[in-house]
Short mmCIF file of C-alpha atoms in Angstrom, two decimals:
data_model
loop_
_atom_site.label_atom_id
_atom_site.label_comp_id
_atom_site.label_asym_id
_atom_site.label_seq_id
_atom_site.Cartn_x
_atom_site.Cartn_y
_atom_site.Cartn_z
CA UNK A 1 33.00 6.67 -6.82
CA UNK A 2 35.17 4.00 -5.20
CA UNK A 3 33.12 4.23 -2.03
CA UNK A 4 29.85 3.70 -3.90
CA UNK A 5 31.27 0.65 -5.67
CA UNK A 6 32.38 -0.82 -2.35
CA UNK A 7 28.96 -0.20 -0.76
CA UNK A 8 27.21 -1.83 -3.71
CA UNK A 9 29.43 -4.93 -3.64
CA UNK A 10 28.96 -5.26 0.11
CA UNK A 11 25.19 -5.15 -0.41
CA UNK A 12 25.55 -8.11 -2.78
CA UNK A 13 27.49 -10.19 -0.26
CA UNK A 14 31.05 -9.46 -1.44
CA UNK A 15 32.35 -8.23 1.91
CA UNK A 16 36.03 -8.89 1.06
CA UNK A 17 35.85 -7.00 -2.23
CA UNK A 18 38.15 -4.13 -3.11
CA UNK A 19 37.67 -1.16 -5.38
CA UNK A 20 40.25 1.27 -6.73
CA UNK A 21 40.45 4.15 -9.15
CA UNK A 22 43.29 5.34 -11.37
CA UNK A 23 43.45 8.79 -12.93
CA UNK A 24 45.25 9.26 -16.24
CA UNK A 25 45.56 12.89 -17.29
CA UNK A 26 45.89 13.92 -20.91
CA UNK A 27 47.53 17.34 -20.85
CA UNK A 28 47.03 18.18 -24.53
CA UNK A 29 43.24 18.20 -24.33
CA UNK A 30 43.01 18.92 -20.62
CA UNK A 31 41.10 15.73 -19.96
CA UNK A 32 41.32 13.02 -17.33
CA UNK A 33 40.51 9.35 -17.86
CA UNK A 34 39.21 7.50 -14.80
CA UNK A 35 39.64 3.74 -14.63
CA UNK A 36 37.78 1.84 -11.91
CA UNK A 37 38.89 -1.65 -10.96
CA UNK A 38 37.15 -4.08 -8.64
CA UNK A 39 38.13 -7.38 -7.09
CA UNK A 40 35.00 -9.15 -5.89
CA UNK A 41 36.34 -12.25 -4.18
CA UNK A 42 34.02 -14.97 -2.92
CA UNK A 43 30.51 -13.93 -1.84
CA UNK A 44 29.13 -14.59 1.62
CA UNK A 45 26.24 -17.04 1.76
CA UNK A 46 23.42 -17.51 4.26
CA UNK A 47 24.29 -20.41 6.55
CA UNK A 48 21.31 -20.28 8.93
CA UNK A 49 18.07 -18.32 9.37
CA UNK A 50 16.35 -17.72 12.70
CA UNK A 51 13.51 -15.52 13.93
CA UNK A 52 13.08 -13.32 16.99
CA UNK A 53 9.58 -12.11 17.84
CA UNK A 54 9.50 -9.20 20.24
CA UNK A 55 5.76 -9.13 19.45
CA UNK A 56 4.89 -12.69 20.48
CA UNK A 57 1.44 -12.65 18.87
CA UNK A 58 2.97 -12.33 15.40
CA UNK A 59 4.88 -15.58 15.77
CA UNK A 60 1.81 -17.71 15.04
CA UNK A 61 1.02 -15.59 11.97
CA UNK A 62 4.44 -15.28 10.34
CA UNK A 63 6.00 -18.69 10.98
CA UNK A 64 3.31 -20.71 9.11
CA UNK A 65 4.01 -18.52 6.06
CA UNK A 66 7.78 -19.13 5.94
CA UNK A 67 7.29 -21.64 3.11
CA UNK A 68 6.96 -18.60 0.85
CA UNK A 69 9.98 -16.79 2.24
CA UNK A 70 12.53 -15.30 -0.13
CA UNK A 71 15.38 -16.17 2.24
CA UNK A 72 17.05 -19.54 1.68
CA UNK A 73 20.14 -21.08 3.24
CA UNK A 74 22.94 -21.37 0.71
CA UNK A 75 21.86 -18.25 -1.17
CA UNK A 76 24.20 -15.30 -1.54
CA UNK A 77 23.67 -12.63 1.11
CA UNK A 78 21.87 -9.89 -0.86
CA UNK A 79 20.46 -6.76 0.77
CA UNK A 80 17.87 -6.30 -2.00
CA UNK A 81 16.46 -9.77 -1.26
CA UNK A 82 16.36 -8.96 2.45
CA UNK A 83 14.43 -5.76 1.71
CA UNK A 84 12.03 -7.66 -0.57
CA UNK A 85 11.36 -10.15 2.25
CA UNK A 86 10.55 -7.31 4.63
CA UNK A 87 8.09 -5.90 2.10
CA UNK A 88 6.53 -9.34 1.57
CA UNK A 89 5.96 -9.89 5.29
CA UNK A 90 4.61 -6.35 5.69
CA UNK A 91 2.09 -6.84 2.86
CA UNK A 92 1.09 -10.20 4.36
CA UNK A 93 0.37 -8.63 7.75
CA UNK A 94 -1.41 -5.58 6.32
CA UNK A 95 -3.86 -7.98 4.70
CA UNK A 96 -4.54 -9.43 8.15
CA UNK A 97 -5.47 -6.38 10.17
CA UNK A 98 -2.10 -4.75 10.84
CA UNK A 99 -2.94 -1.29 9.51
CA UNK A 100 0.06 0.48 11.06
CA UNK A 101 2.65 -2.23 10.43
CA UNK A 102 5.56 -1.15 8.22
CA UNK A 103 8.92 -2.45 7.04
CA UNK A 104 10.48 -0.48 9.90
CA UNK A 105 9.04 -3.09 12.28
CA UNK A 106 11.39 -5.68 10.77
CA UNK A 107 15.17 -5.65 11.05
CA UNK A 108 18.03 -8.10 10.50
CA UNK A 109 21.05 -9.12 12.51
CA UNK A 110 23.83 -10.69 10.43
CA UNK A 111 26.71 -12.55 12.10
CA UNK A 112 29.71 -12.96 9.79
CA UNK A 113 32.14 -14.14 12.50
CA UNK A 114 31.36 -17.82 11.93
CA UNK A 115 34.01 -17.91 9.19
CA UNK A 116 34.08 -19.59 5.81
CA UNK A 117 32.22 -16.76 4.06
CA UNK A 118 29.07 -17.71 5.93
CA UNK A 119 26.38 -15.54 7.52
CA UNK A 120 24.07 -16.47 10.37
CA UNK A 121 20.98 -14.37 9.74
CA UNK A 122 18.37 -13.43 12.33
CA UNK A 123 15.10 -11.70 11.37
CA UNK A 124 13.68 -9.59 14.21
CA UNK A 125 10.00 -8.57 14.33
CA UNK A 126 9.72 -5.55 16.57
CA UNK A 127 6.93 -4.21 18.69
CA UNK A 128 5.27 -0.91 17.86
CA UNK A 129 6.69 2.34 19.21
CA UNK A 130 3.89 3.75 21.38
CA UNK A 131 5.75 6.87 22.52
CA UNK A 132 8.30 8.00 25.06
CA UNK A 133 8.20 8.29 28.82
CA UNK A 134 9.19 11.36 30.84
CA UNK A 135 12.84 10.30 30.67
CA UNK A 136 12.78 10.02 26.89
CA UNK A 137 12.87 6.24 26.85
CA UNK A 138 10.95 4.44 24.12
CA UNK A 139 7.73 2.70 25.18
CA UNK A 140 6.96 -0.38 23.11
CA UNK A 141 3.73 -2.36 22.80
CA UNK A 142 2.42 -5.21 20.66
CA UNK A 143 1.21 -4.21 17.21
CA UNK A 144 -2.52 -3.54 17.05
CA UNK A 145 -4.97 -5.49 14.90
CA UNK A 146 -7.54 -3.14 13.38
CA UNK A 147 -11.13 -3.73 12.37
CA UNK A 148 -13.26 -1.44 10.23
CA UNK A 149 -16.09 0.04 12.28
CA UNK A 150 -17.86 2.47 9.94
CA UNK A 151 -17.67 2.84 6.16
CA UNK A 152 -18.75 6.22 4.77
CA UNK A 153 -18.85 7.00 1.06
CA UNK A 154 -19.39 10.45 -0.43
CA UNK A 155 -20.35 9.81 -4.09
CA UNK A 156 -20.69 13.49 -5.06
CA UNK A 157 -17.74 14.93 -3.19
CA UNK A 158 -16.56 18.36 -4.34
CA UNK A 159 -13.46 19.55 -2.46
CA UNK A 160 -13.83 23.09 -3.82
CA UNK A 161 -17.37 23.44 -2.50
CA UNK A 162 -16.37 21.99 0.85
CA UNK A 163 -13.67 24.62 1.30
CA UNK A 164 -15.92 27.53 0.35
CA UNK A 165 -19.14 26.42 2.07
CA UNK A 166 -18.82 25.66 5.77
CA UNK A 167 -22.57 24.93 6.06
CA UNK A 168 -22.55 22.06 3.57
CA UNK A 169 -22.10 19.37 6.21
CA UNK A 170 -25.42 20.33 7.76
CA UNK A 171 -27.23 19.72 4.47
CA UNK A 172 -26.00 16.18 3.94
CA UNK A 173 -28.29 13.15 4.11
CA UNK A 174 -27.30 9.55 4.81
CA UNK A 175 -28.62 6.26 3.46
CA UNK A 176 -27.34 3.06 5.08
CA UNK A 177 -27.27 0.04 2.81
CA UNK A 178 -25.78 -3.28 3.95
CA UNK A 179 -23.22 -1.66 6.21
CA UNK A 180 -22.34 1.15 3.79
CA UNK A 181 -23.22 4.73 4.76
CA UNK A 182 -23.91 6.70 1.58
CA UNK A 183 -23.66 10.41 2.39
CA UNK A 184 -24.98 12.83 -0.21
CA UNK A 185 -26.55 16.25 -0.76
CA UNK A 186 -29.98 16.95 -2.31
CA UNK A 187 -30.32 13.90 -4.57
CA UNK A 188 -28.54 10.55 -4.62
CA UNK A 189 -27.35 10.10 -8.19
CA UNK A 190 -26.14 6.51 -7.84
CA UNK A 191 -28.14 3.63 -6.45
CA UNK A 192 -26.74 2.38 -3.11
CA UNK A 193 -26.68 -1.17 -4.49
CA UNK A 194 -24.19 -0.09 -7.18
CA UNK A 195 -21.90 1.48 -4.60
CA UNK A 196 -22.21 -1.54 -2.31
CA UNK A 197 -21.19 -3.84 -5.18
CA UNK A 198 -17.98 -1.88 -5.77
CA UNK A 199 -16.96 -1.59 -2.10
CA UNK A 200 -15.90 -5.02 -0.71
CA UNK A 201 -15.45 -3.61 2.80
CA UNK A 202 -17.83 -4.42 5.65
CA UNK A 203 -18.21 -3.30 9.27
CA UNK A 204 -16.32 -5.37 11.85
CA UNK A 205 -14.14 -6.93 9.16
CA UNK A 206 -10.39 -7.04 9.69
CA UNK A 207 -8.48 -4.36 7.80
CA UNK A 208 -7.17 -5.71 4.49
CA UNK A 209 -4.90 -3.53 2.34
CA UNK A 210 -5.55 -5.60 -0.80
CA UNK A 211 -9.30 -5.12 -0.41
CA UNK A 212 -8.76 -1.38 -0.09
CA UNK A 213 -6.79 -1.35 -3.37
CA UNK A 214 -9.52 -3.42 -5.01
CA UNK A 215 -12.13 -0.93 -3.79
CA UNK A 216 -10.31 1.92 -5.49
CA UNK A 217 -9.94 -0.04 -8.75
CA UNK A 218 -13.61 -1.06 -8.79
CA UNK A 219 -14.80 2.49 -8.15
CA UNK A 220 -12.70 3.91 -10.98
CA UNK A 221 -13.75 1.05 -13.28
CA UNK A 222 -17.34 2.32 -13.11
CA UNK A 223 -16.33 5.17 -15.41
CA UNK A 224 -18.50 7.55 -13.38
CA UNK A 225 -15.86 9.03 -11.08
CA UNK A 226 -12.86 11.08 -12.13
CA UNK A 227 -11.15 10.60 -8.77
CA UNK A 228 -11.52 8.61 -5.57
CA UNK A 229 -9.72 8.82 -2.25
CA UNK A 230 -9.91 6.23 0.53
CA UNK A 231 -8.73 7.26 3.98
CA UNK A 232 -8.89 5.75 7.46
CA UNK A 233 -9.19 7.43 10.84
CA UNK A 234 -8.19 5.60 13.98
CA UNK A 235 -10.88 5.74 16.63
CA UNK A 236 -9.76 6.82 20.10
CA UNK A 237 -8.81 3.86 22.20
CA UNK A 238 -10.68 3.38 25.45
CA UNK A 239 -9.28 1.60 28.47
CA UNK A 240 -5.80 0.20 28.00
CA UNK A 241 -6.92 -3.42 27.86
CA UNK A 242 -6.19 -6.25 25.48
CA UNK A 243 -8.80 -8.45 23.84
CA UNK A 244 -8.67 -12.21 23.48
CA UNK A 245 -7.91 -12.83 19.82
CA UNK A 246 -7.88 -16.13 18.00
CA UNK A 247 -6.08 -15.96 14.70
CA UNK A 248 -7.29 -18.32 11.98
CA UNK A 249 -4.79 -18.24 9.16
CA UNK A 250 -3.93 -20.67 6.42
CA UNK A 251 -3.11 -23.53 8.77
CA UNK A 252 -5.60 -25.97 10.23
CA UNK A 253 -4.58 -25.23 13.82
CA UNK A 254 -7.16 -22.86 15.33
CA UNK A 255 -6.47 -23.64 18.98
CA UNK A 256 -3.95 -20.90 19.66
CA UNK A 257 -5.25 -17.92 21.58
CA UNK A 258 -3.35 -14.89 22.82
CA UNK A 259 -4.16 -11.48 24.18
CA UNK A 260 -3.33 -8.56 21.92
CA UNK A 261 -4.61 -5.07 21.27
CA UNK A 262 -7.49 -4.50 18.90
CA UNK A 263 -8.41 -1.11 17.43
CA UNK A 264 -11.09 0.26 15.13
CA UNK A 265 -10.98 2.38 12.00
CA UNK A 266 -13.47 4.67 10.32
CA UNK A 267 -13.24 4.39 6.53
CA UNK A 268 -14.08 7.48 4.46
CA UNK A 269 -14.35 7.21 0.68
CA UNK A 270 -14.51 10.53 -1.17
CA UNK A 271 -15.48 10.23 -4.84
CA UNK A 272 -15.62 13.13 -7.27
CA UNK A 273 -17.88 12.41 -10.28
CA UNK A 274 -16.99 13.38 -13.79
CA UNK A 275 -19.39 15.35 -15.97
CA UNK A 276 -22.63 13.40 -16.18
CA UNK A 277 -23.56 14.61 -19.68
CA UNK A 278 -21.36 15.77 -22.50
CA UNK A 279 -21.76 16.81 -26.11
CA UNK A 280 -19.20 16.53 -28.87
CA UNK A 281 -19.22 18.04 -32.34
CA UNK A 282 -16.81 16.82 -35.03
CA UNK A 283 -16.46 18.77 -38.26
CA UNK A 284 -14.96 17.23 -41.38
CA UNK A 285 -14.38 19.18 -44.56
CA UNK A 286 -13.66 17.94 -48.09
CA UNK A 287 -12.88 19.88 -51.22
CA UNK A 288 -12.22 19.31 -54.91
CA UNK A 289 -11.64 21.67 -57.80
CA UNK A 290 -15.39 22.17 -58.24
CA UNK A 291 -16.92 21.13 -54.90
CA UNK A 292 -16.55 21.99 -51.24
CA UNK A 293 -18.36 20.01 -48.54
CA UNK A 294 -18.64 20.14 -44.74
CA UNK A 295 -19.89 17.23 -42.61
CA UNK A 296 -20.87 17.63 -38.95
CA UNK A 297 -21.18 14.76 -36.45
CA UNK A 298 -22.87 15.45 -33.13
CA UNK A 299 -22.29 13.06 -30.22
CA UNK A 300 -24.02 12.81 -26.85
CA UNK A 301 -22.89 10.86 -23.80
CA UNK A 302 -24.67 10.23 -20.49
CA UNK A 303 -22.54 8.44 -17.89
CA UNK A 304 -25.35 7.62 -15.45
CA UNK A 305 -28.59 7.39 -17.37
CA UNK A 306 -30.33 4.89 -15.04
CA UNK A 307 -28.47 5.76 -11.78
CA UNK A 308 -26.38 2.62 -12.15
CA UNK A 309 -23.24 4.17 -13.70
CA UNK A 310 -24.37 3.03 -17.15
CA UNK A 311 -22.80 4.84 -20.07
CA UNK A 312 -25.10 5.88 -22.93
CA UNK A 313 -23.49 7.08 -26.16
CA UNK A 314 -25.15 8.22 -29.35
CA UNK A 315 -23.89 10.10 -32.37
#
């Protein structure tokens, strides 16, 4: 529609653009031909970029990384680029402990009143919405840095059994190996060292979203599990106090200290194994005018023959 065309052109910086539509009816065949016309005009370009940190602690983390920003003065004002920059900053912070940080914590203010098809752009990093008071007013607080406290892995998780057997939790055993709690029932089918090798998460380490994704990929790469789910539970916060945090990023300056909130997460990794052993029979028949033959091939596969997720195949 004309409105959709106008919205799209505005998102690409063509604020003075116009869109129109003409309808030409053809009575003989009862059809209508729609012709859309657009006049783009000159695009608006970014004249200046500034930052506003409502969460002051994030200033020392985000500003040193602006060399990799997608926003450049002189570039055309493009909403898709602005959204990509929000996603880039969010991913950067989620790799540095900000578990709850999202693109909604970042907004833009664009001033087009400077004239000359120019835009003064301000990127605002907001605090976290903690809740509402008795009058319905929003209560804001600095974003929390999270550390991983406990890491639990369930290598033989069966969601069907868990739903139907409420006593299963009481039959579970736990083996702790280098900060990894391996929770199992009856017999541990995988060596803890194998699981530890595939889980690059450690207690007291800062939450890192990329490491979580790597954990999932490494677990599935074993070929032993048919599914894996990684979830985090926030531990209840004690007294409403802030800890002294020193952030050491990619710059050499490690002298900046600020008070900010620090929380802890419990990591639970539920893995459902595939069938440990399987058999396969392939039948192949051949026939001629005077002969008929049948060939059978039997295959056997063991996906965990030495408790190290090794795959043994024979046919």
